[in-house]
Tab-separated table of C-alpha atoms and ligand atoms in Angstrom:
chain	number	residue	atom	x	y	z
A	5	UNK	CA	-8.019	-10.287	-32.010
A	6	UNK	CA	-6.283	-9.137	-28.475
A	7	UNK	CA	-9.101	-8.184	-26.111
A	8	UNK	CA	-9.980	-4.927	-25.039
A	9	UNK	CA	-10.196	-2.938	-23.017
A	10	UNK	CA	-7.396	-3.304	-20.813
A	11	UNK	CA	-7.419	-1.537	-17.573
A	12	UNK	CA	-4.458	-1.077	-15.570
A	13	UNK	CA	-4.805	-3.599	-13.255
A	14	UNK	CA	-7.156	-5.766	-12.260
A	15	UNK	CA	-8.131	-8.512	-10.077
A	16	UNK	CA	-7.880	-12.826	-10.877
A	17	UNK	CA	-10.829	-14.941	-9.626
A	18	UNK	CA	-10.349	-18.892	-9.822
A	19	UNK	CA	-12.628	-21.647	-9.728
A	20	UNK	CA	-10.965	-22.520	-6.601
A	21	UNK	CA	-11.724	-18.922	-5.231
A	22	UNK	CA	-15.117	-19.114	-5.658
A	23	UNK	CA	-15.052	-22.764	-4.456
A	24	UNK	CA	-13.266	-21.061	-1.111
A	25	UNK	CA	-15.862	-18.434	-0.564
A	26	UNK	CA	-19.270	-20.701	-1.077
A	27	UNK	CA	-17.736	-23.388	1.771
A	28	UNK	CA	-17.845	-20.663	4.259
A	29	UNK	CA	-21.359	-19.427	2.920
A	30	UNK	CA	-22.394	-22.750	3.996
A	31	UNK	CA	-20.579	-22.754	7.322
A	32	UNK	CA	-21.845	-21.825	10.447
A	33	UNK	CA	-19.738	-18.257	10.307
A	34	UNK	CA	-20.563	-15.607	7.719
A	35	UNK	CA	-18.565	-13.103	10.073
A	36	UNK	CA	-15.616	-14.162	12.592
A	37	UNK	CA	-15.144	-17.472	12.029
A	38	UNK	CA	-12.069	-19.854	11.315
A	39	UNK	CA	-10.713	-18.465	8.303
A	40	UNK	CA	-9.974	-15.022	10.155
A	41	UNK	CA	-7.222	-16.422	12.044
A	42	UNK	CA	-5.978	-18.890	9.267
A	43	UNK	CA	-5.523	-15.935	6.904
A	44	UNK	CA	-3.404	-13.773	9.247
A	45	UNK	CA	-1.528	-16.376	10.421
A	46	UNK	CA	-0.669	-17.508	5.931
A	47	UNK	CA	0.267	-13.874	5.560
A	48	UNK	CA	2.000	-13.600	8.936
A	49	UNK	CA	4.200	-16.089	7.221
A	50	UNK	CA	3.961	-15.365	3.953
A	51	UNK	CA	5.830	-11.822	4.698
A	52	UNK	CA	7.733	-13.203	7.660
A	53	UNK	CA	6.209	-11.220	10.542
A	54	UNK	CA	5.376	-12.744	13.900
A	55	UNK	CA	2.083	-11.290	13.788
A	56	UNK	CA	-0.696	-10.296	11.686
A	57	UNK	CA	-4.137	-8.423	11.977
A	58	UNK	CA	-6.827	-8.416	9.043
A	59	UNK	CA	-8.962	-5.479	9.148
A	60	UNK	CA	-12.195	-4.177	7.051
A	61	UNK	CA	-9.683	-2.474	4.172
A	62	UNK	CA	-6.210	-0.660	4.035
A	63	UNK	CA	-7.562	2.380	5.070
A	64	UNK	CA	-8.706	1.260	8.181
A	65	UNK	CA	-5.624	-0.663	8.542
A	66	UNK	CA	-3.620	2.818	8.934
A	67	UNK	CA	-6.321	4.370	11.063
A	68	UNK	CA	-5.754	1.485	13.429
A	69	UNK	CA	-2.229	1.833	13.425
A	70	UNK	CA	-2.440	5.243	13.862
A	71	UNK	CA	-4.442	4.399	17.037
A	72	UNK	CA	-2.339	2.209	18.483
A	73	UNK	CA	0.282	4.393	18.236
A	74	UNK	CA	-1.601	6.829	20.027
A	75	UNK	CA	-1.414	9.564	17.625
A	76	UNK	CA	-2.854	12.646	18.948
A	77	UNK	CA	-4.467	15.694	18.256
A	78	UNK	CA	-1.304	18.198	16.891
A	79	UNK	CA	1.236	15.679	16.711
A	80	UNK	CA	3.390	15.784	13.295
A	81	UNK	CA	3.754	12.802	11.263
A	82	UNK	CA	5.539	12.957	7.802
A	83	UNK	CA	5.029	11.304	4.627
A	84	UNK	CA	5.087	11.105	0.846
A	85	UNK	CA	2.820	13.415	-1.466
A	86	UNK	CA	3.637	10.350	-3.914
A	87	UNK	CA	0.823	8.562	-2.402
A	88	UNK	CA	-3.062	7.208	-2.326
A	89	UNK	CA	-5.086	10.102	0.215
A	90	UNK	CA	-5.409	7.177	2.743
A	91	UNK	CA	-1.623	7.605	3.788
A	92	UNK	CA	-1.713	10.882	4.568
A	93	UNK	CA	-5.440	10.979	6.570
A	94	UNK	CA	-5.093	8.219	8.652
A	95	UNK	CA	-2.989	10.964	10.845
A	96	UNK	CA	-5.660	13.397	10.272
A	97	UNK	CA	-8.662	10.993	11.437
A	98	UNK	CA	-6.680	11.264	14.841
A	99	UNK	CA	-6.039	15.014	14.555
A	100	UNK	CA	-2.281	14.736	14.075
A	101	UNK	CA	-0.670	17.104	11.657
A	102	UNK	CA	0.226	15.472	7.776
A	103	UNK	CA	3.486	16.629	6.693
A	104	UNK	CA	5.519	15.911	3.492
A	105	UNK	CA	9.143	15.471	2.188
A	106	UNK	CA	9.447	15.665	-1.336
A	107	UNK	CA	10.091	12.698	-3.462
A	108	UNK	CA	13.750	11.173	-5.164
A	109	UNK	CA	12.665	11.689	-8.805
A	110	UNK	CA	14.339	8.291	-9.792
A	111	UNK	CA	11.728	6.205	-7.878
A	112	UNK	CA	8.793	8.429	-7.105
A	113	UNK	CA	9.933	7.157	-3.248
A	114	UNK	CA	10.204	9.762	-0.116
A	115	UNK	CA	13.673	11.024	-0.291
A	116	UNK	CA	14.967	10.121	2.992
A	117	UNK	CA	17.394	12.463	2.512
A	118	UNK	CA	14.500	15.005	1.912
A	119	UNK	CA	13.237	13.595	5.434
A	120	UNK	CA	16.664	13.902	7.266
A	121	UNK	CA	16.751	17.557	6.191
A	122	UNK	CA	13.293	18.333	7.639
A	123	UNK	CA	14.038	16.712	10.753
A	124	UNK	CA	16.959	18.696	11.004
A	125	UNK	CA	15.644	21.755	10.793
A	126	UNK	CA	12.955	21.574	13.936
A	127	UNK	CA	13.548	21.025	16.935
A	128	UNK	CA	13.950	17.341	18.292
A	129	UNK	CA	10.322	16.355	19.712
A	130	UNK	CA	9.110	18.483	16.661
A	131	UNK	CA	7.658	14.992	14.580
A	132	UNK	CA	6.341	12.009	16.114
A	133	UNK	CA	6.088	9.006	13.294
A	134	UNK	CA	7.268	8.851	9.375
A	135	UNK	CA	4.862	6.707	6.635
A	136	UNK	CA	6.864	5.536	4.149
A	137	UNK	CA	5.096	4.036	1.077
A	138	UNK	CA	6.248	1.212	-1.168
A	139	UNK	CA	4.983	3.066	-4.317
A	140	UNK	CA	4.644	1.178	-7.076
A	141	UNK	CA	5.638	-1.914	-5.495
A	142	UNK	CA	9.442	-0.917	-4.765
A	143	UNK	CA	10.349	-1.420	-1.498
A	144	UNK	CA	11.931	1.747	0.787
A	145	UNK	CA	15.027	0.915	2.361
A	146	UNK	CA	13.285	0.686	5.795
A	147	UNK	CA	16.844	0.130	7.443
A	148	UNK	CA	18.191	3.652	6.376
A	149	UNK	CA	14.695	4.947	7.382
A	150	UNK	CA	14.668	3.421	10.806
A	151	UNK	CA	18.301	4.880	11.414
A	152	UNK	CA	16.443	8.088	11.026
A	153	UNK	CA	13.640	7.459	13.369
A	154	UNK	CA	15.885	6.018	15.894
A	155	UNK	CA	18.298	9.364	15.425
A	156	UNK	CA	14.727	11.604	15.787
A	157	UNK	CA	12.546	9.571	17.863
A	158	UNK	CA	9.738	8.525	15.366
A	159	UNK	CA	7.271	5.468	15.140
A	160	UNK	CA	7.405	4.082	11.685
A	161	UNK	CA	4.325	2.524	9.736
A	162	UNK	CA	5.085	1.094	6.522
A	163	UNK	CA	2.239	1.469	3.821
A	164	UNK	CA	3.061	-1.804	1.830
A	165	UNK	CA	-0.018	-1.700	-0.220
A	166	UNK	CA	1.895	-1.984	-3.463
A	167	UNK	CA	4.640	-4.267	-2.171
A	168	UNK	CA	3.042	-7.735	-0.829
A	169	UNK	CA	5.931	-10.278	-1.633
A	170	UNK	CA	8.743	-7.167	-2.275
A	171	UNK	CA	11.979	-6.876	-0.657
A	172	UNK	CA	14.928	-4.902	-0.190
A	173	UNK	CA	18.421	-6.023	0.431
A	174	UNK	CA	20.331	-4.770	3.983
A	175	UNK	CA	23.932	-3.676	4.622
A	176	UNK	CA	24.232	-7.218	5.487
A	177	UNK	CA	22.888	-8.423	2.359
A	178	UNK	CA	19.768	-10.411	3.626
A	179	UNK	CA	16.643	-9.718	1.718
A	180	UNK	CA	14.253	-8.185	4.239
A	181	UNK	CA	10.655	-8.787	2.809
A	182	UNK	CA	7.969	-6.053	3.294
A	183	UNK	CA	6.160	-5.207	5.438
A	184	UNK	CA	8.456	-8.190	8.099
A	185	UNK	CA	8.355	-5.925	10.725
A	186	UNK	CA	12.194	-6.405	11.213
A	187	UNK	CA	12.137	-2.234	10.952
A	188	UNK	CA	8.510	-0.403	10.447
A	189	UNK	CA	6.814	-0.811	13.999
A	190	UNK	CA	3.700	-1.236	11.573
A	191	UNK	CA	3.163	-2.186	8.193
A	192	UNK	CA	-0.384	-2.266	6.592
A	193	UNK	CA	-1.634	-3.740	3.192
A	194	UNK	CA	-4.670	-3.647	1.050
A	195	UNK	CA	-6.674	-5.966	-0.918
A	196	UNK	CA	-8.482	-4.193	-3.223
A	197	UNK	CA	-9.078	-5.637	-6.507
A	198	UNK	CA	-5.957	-4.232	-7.792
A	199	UNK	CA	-3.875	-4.690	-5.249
A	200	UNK	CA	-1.518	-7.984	-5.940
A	201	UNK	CA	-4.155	-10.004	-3.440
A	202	UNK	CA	-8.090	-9.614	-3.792
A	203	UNK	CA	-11.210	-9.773	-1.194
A	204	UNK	CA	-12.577	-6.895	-2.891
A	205	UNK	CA	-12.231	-4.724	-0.131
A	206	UNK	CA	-9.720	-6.092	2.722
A	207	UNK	CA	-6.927	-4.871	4.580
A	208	UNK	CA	-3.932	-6.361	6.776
A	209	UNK	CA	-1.980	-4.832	9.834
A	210	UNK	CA	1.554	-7.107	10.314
A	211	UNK	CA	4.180	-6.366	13.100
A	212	UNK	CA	6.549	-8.415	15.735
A	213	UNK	CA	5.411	-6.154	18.958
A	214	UNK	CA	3.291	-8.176	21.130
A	215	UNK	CA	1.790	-4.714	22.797
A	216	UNK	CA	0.490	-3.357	19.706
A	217	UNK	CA	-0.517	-6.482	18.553
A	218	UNK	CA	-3.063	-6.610	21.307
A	219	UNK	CA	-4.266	-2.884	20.756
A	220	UNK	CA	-5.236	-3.794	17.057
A	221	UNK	CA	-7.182	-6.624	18.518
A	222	UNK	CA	-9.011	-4.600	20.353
A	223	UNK	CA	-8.992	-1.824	18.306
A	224	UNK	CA	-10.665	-4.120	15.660
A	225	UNK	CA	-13.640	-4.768	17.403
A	226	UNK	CA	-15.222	-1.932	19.361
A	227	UNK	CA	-12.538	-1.563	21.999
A	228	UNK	CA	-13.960	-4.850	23.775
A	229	UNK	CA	-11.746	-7.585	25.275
A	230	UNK	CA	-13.412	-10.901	26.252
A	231	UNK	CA	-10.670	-12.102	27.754
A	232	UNK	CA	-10.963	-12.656	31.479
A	233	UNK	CA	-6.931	-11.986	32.126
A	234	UNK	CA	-7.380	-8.455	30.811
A	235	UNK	CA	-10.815	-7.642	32.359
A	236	UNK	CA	-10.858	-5.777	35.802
A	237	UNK	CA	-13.714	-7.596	36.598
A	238	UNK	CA	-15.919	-10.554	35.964
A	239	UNK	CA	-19.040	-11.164	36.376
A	240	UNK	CA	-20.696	-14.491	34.726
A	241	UNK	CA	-19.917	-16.000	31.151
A	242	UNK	CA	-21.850	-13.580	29.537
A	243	UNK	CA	-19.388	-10.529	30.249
A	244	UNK	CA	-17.345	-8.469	28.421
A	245	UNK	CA	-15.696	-5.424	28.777
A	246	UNK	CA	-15.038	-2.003	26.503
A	247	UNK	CA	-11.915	-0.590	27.582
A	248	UNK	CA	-11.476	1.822	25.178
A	249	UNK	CA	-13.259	3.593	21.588
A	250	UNK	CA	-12.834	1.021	18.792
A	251	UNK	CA	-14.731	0.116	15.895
A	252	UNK	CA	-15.745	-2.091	13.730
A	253	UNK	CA	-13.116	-2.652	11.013
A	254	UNK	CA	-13.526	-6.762	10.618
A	255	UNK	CA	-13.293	-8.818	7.696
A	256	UNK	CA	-15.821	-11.449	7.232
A	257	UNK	CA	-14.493	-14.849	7.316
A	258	UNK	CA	-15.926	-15.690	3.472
A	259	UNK	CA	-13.767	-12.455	2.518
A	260	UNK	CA	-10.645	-14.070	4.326
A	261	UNK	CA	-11.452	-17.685	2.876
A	262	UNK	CA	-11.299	-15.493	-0.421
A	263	UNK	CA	-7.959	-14.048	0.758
A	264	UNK	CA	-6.494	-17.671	1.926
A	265	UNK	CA	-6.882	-18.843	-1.554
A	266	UNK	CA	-5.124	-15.908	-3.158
A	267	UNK	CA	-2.695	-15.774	-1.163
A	268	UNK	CA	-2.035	-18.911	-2.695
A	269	UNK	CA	-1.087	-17.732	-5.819
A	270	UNK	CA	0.749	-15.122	-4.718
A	271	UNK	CA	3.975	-16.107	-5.378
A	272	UNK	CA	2.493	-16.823	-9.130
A	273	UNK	CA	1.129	-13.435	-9.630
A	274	UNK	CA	4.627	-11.640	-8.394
A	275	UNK	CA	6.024	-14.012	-11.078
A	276	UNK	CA	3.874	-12.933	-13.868
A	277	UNK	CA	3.986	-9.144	-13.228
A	278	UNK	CA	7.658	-9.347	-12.706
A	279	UNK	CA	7.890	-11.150	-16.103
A	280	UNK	CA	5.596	-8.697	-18.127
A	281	UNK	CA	7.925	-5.793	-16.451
A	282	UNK	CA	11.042	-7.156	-17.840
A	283	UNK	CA	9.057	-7.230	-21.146
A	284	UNK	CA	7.928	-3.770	-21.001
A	285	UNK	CA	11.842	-2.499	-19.975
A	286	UNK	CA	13.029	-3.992	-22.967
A	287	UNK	CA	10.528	-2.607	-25.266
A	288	UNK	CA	10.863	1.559	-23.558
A	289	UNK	CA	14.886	0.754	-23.969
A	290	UNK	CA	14.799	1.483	-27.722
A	291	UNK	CA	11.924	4.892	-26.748
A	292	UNK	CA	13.892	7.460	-25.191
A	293	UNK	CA	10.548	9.343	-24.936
A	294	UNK	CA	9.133	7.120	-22.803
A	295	UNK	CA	11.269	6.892	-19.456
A	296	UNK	CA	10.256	3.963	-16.834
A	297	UNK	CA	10.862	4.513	-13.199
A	298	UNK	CA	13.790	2.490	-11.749
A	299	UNK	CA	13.513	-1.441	-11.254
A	300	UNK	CA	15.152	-3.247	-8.346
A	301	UNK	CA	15.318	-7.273	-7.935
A	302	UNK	CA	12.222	-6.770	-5.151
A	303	UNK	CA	10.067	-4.666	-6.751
A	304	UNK	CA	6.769	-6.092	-6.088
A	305	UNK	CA	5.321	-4.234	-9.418
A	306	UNK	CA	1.813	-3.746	-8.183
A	307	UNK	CA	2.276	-0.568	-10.907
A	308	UNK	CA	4.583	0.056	-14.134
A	309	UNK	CA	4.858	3.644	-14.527
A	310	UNK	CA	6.313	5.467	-17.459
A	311	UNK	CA	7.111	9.339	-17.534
A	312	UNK	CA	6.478	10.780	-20.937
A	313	UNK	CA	7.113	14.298	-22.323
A	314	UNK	CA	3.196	14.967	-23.179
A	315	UNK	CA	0.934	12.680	-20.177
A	316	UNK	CA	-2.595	14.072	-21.292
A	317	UNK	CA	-1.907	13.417	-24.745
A	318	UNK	CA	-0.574	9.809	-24.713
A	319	UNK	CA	-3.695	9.040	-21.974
A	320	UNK	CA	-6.043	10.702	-24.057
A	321	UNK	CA	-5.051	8.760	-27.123
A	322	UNK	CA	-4.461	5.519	-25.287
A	323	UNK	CA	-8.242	5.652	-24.159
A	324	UNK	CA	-9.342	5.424	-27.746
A	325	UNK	CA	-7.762	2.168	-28.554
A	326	UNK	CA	-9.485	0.799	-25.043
A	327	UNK	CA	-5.915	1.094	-22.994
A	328	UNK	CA	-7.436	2.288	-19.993
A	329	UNK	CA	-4.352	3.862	-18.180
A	330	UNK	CA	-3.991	6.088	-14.552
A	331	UNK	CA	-2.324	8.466	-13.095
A	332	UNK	CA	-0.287	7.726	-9.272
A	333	UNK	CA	-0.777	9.683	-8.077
A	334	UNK	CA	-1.876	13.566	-7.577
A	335	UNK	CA	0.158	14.807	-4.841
A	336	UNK	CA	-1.855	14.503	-1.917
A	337	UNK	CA	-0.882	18.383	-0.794
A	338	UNK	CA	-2.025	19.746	-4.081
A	339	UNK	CA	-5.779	17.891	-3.129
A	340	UNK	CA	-8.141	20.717	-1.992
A	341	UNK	CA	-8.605	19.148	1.469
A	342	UNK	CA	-4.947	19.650	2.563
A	343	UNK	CA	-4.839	22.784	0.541
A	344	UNK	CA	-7.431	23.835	2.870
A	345	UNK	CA	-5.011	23.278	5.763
A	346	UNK	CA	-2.118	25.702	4.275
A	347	UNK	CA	0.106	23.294	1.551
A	348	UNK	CA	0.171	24.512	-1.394
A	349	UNK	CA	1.247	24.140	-5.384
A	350	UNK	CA	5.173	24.455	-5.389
A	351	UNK	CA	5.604	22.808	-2.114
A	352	UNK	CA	7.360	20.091	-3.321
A	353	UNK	CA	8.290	20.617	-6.432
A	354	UNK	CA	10.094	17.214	-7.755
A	355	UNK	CA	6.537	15.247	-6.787
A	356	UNK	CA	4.891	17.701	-8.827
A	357	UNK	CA	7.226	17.317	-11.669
A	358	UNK	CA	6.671	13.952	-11.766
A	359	UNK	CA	2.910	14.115	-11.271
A	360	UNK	CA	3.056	16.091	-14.935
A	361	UNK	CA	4.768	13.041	-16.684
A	362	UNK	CA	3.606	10.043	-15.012
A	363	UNK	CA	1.406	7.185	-16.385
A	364	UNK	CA	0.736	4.057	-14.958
A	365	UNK	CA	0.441	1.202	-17.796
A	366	UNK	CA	-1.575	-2.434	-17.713
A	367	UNK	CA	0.106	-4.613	-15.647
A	368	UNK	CA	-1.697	-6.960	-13.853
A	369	UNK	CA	-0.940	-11.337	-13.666
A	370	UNK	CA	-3.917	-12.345	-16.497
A	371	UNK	CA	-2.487	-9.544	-18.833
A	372	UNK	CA	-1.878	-11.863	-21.799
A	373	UNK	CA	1.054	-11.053	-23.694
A	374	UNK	CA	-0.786	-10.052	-26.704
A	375	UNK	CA	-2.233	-7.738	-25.120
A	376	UNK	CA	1.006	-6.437	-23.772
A	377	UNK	CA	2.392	-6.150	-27.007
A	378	UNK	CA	-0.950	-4.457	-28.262
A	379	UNK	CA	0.007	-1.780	-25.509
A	380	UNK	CA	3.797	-1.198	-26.133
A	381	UNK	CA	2.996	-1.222	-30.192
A	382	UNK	CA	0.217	1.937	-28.802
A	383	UNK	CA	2.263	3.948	-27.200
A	384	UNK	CA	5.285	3.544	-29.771
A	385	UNK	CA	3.476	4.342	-32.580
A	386	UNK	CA	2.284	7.111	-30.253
A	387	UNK	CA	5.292	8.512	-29.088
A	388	UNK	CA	6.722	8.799	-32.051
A	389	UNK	CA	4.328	10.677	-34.033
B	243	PLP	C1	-4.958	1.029	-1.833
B	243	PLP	C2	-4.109	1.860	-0.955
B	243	PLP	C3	-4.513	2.258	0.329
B	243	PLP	C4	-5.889	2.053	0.868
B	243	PLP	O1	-6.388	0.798	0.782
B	243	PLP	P1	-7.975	0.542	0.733
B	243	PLP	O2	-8.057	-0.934	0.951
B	243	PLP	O3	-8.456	0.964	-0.612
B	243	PLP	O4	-8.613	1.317	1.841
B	243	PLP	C5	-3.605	2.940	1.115
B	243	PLP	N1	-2.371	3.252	0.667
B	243	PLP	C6	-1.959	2.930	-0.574
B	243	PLP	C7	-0.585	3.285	-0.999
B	243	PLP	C8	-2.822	2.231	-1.415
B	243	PLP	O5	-2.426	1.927	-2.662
């Protein structure tokens, strides 16, 4: 009997995880401790940025970034309706403006095209940063969108929360890994239990500029520096100084001794979910009801998504026989809260086209392939009632 229910993704805990976190239980750090700089220095090099900055969750990850990029009050910052709330409000927590380009329907990405045409119509000076998203896992083509915010004069924070371990391939043909810093000024992931890495909740900021490397430090913890070469004064050991608002967005060190050890199996998971992916292709090839959203060799696929003719029906039905599937995501203009700021229904109409036909299916690295093929038999007997 294949077991049920199957979510759509869900998190992997080893022996050796759990082995990880009770060492540090028993160590003389429950908060910042050793493992805190061992884990951003792994995924430093794991993505192949020069630096890395592990935060509370992804959330405050972007409100960080948003920070240190001095977002303020007014300023406009575009980015995908295809996307988690957190995207979007990290501007807002800093009283910048959220605004949107509509999606390319064949990837459920930001058009950049969309975003070229809505830079071109304001005046230059009119935006200040873009937030492109990895949805799904599949990686922007953060060369093409850094030509943009060169052209326009934007800051560029890549939300890589699907992506950990995805690439895209250059005009030179090099594989540039997410979140590498090689074009975002930013990038941020998550490690939420269904994100491809788990700490329960966790976050990372990675870039290659020194400056706002620093900030986030800073930023991190209160606005305090204990450095003596960045204090204006100094008086005794005891002394510290708060230079500016921060907060408290750190990441205890068992959590990161957690992280360490799944970022581990990383490469495994990627492996796995890039398998079960190809399986899952195959199988919708011979549905013409059931229409994936486009692959690439680099998709991370933190999500497979399928659009189907009738969404409510094939989730409602899926439910009963314990497939537990989700929707990614709502538009975020469509949510009440930026309703309430004047975006509306029919504002970008190709993200809310998709919205009506997507479905996000299991897909996750202990999915066992029975219970992959207890899904695809589902929603084909489903389909084509
Ligand atoms: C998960 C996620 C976030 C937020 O991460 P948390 O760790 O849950 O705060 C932000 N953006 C995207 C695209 C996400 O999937």
């Amino acid at each position: 009997m294949v077991s049920l229910p199957i979510p759509y993704g869900r998190q992997h805990i080893t022996p050796e995880d759990i082995q990880a976190v009770n060492e540090t239980l028993l160590s003389d750090y429950l908060t910042q401790g050793p493992k805190v700089a061992e884990f951003e220095q792994q995924f430093a090099a794991y993505v192949g940025a020069q630096y890395a900055v592990v935060v509370s969750n992804g959330t405050a990850a972007l409100h960080l970034c948003a920070l240190a990029l001095g977002v303020q009050p007014g300023q406009r910052v575009i980015t995908t309706p295809i996307t988690f709330a957190a995207s979007a409000n990290c501007v807002r927590y800093c009283g910048g403006e959220v605004h949107f380009a509509d999606i390319d329907p064949a990837t459920a990405l930001i058009d950049l095209q969309a975003v070229r045409r809505l830079l071109e119509s304001h005046p230059r000076g009119y935006f200040y940063g873009l937030i492109p998203v990895d949805f799904a896992g599949l990686p922007v083509n953060l060369e093409e969108a850094r030509q943009l915010c060169d052209e326009f004069g934007l800051w560029m924070i890549e939300d890589s929360c699907h992506a950990p371990g995805g690439y895209f391939t250059d005009s030179r043909g090099t594989q540039q890994r997410c979140g590498n810093g090689q074009f975002a000024d930013l990038a941020i992931f998550s490690f939420h239990p269904v994100k491809h890495i788990a700490t329960g909740e966790g976050g990372m900021i990675t870039t290659n500029r020194p400056d706002l490397y620093e900030k986030l430090l800073k930023l991190r913890t209160h606005g305090i520096t204990k450095d003596p070469a960045q204090m204006s004064r100094n008086e005794g050991g005891w002394y510290m100084e708060m230079q500016e608002l921060g907060y408290n967005y750190r990441l205890p060190d068992m959590l990161c001794a957690l992280g360490i050890s799944q970022l581990r199996r990383a490469d495994e998971g990627l492996a796995r979910r890039r398998e079960l992916a190809v399986r899952y292709d195959a199988a919708f090839e011979e549905l013409p009801a059931v229409q994936p959203l486009t692959g690439a060799p680099g998709h991370a696929y933190h999500l497979y998504v399928i659009q189907v003719p009738r969404r409510k029906e094939l989730y409602d039905a899926l439910r009963e026989r314990q497939i537990l599937t989700q929707v990614h995501y709502i538009p975020v203009h469509t949510m009440p809260y930026y309703q309430s700021l004047g975006w509306q229904r029919g504002d970008f109409p190709l993200a809310e086209e998709y919205y009506a036909h997507c479905l996000s299916i299991p897909l996750y690295p202990s999915l066992t392939d029975e219970q992959q093929q207890y899904v695809i038999g589902c929603i084909r007997e489903l389909v084509q009632e």
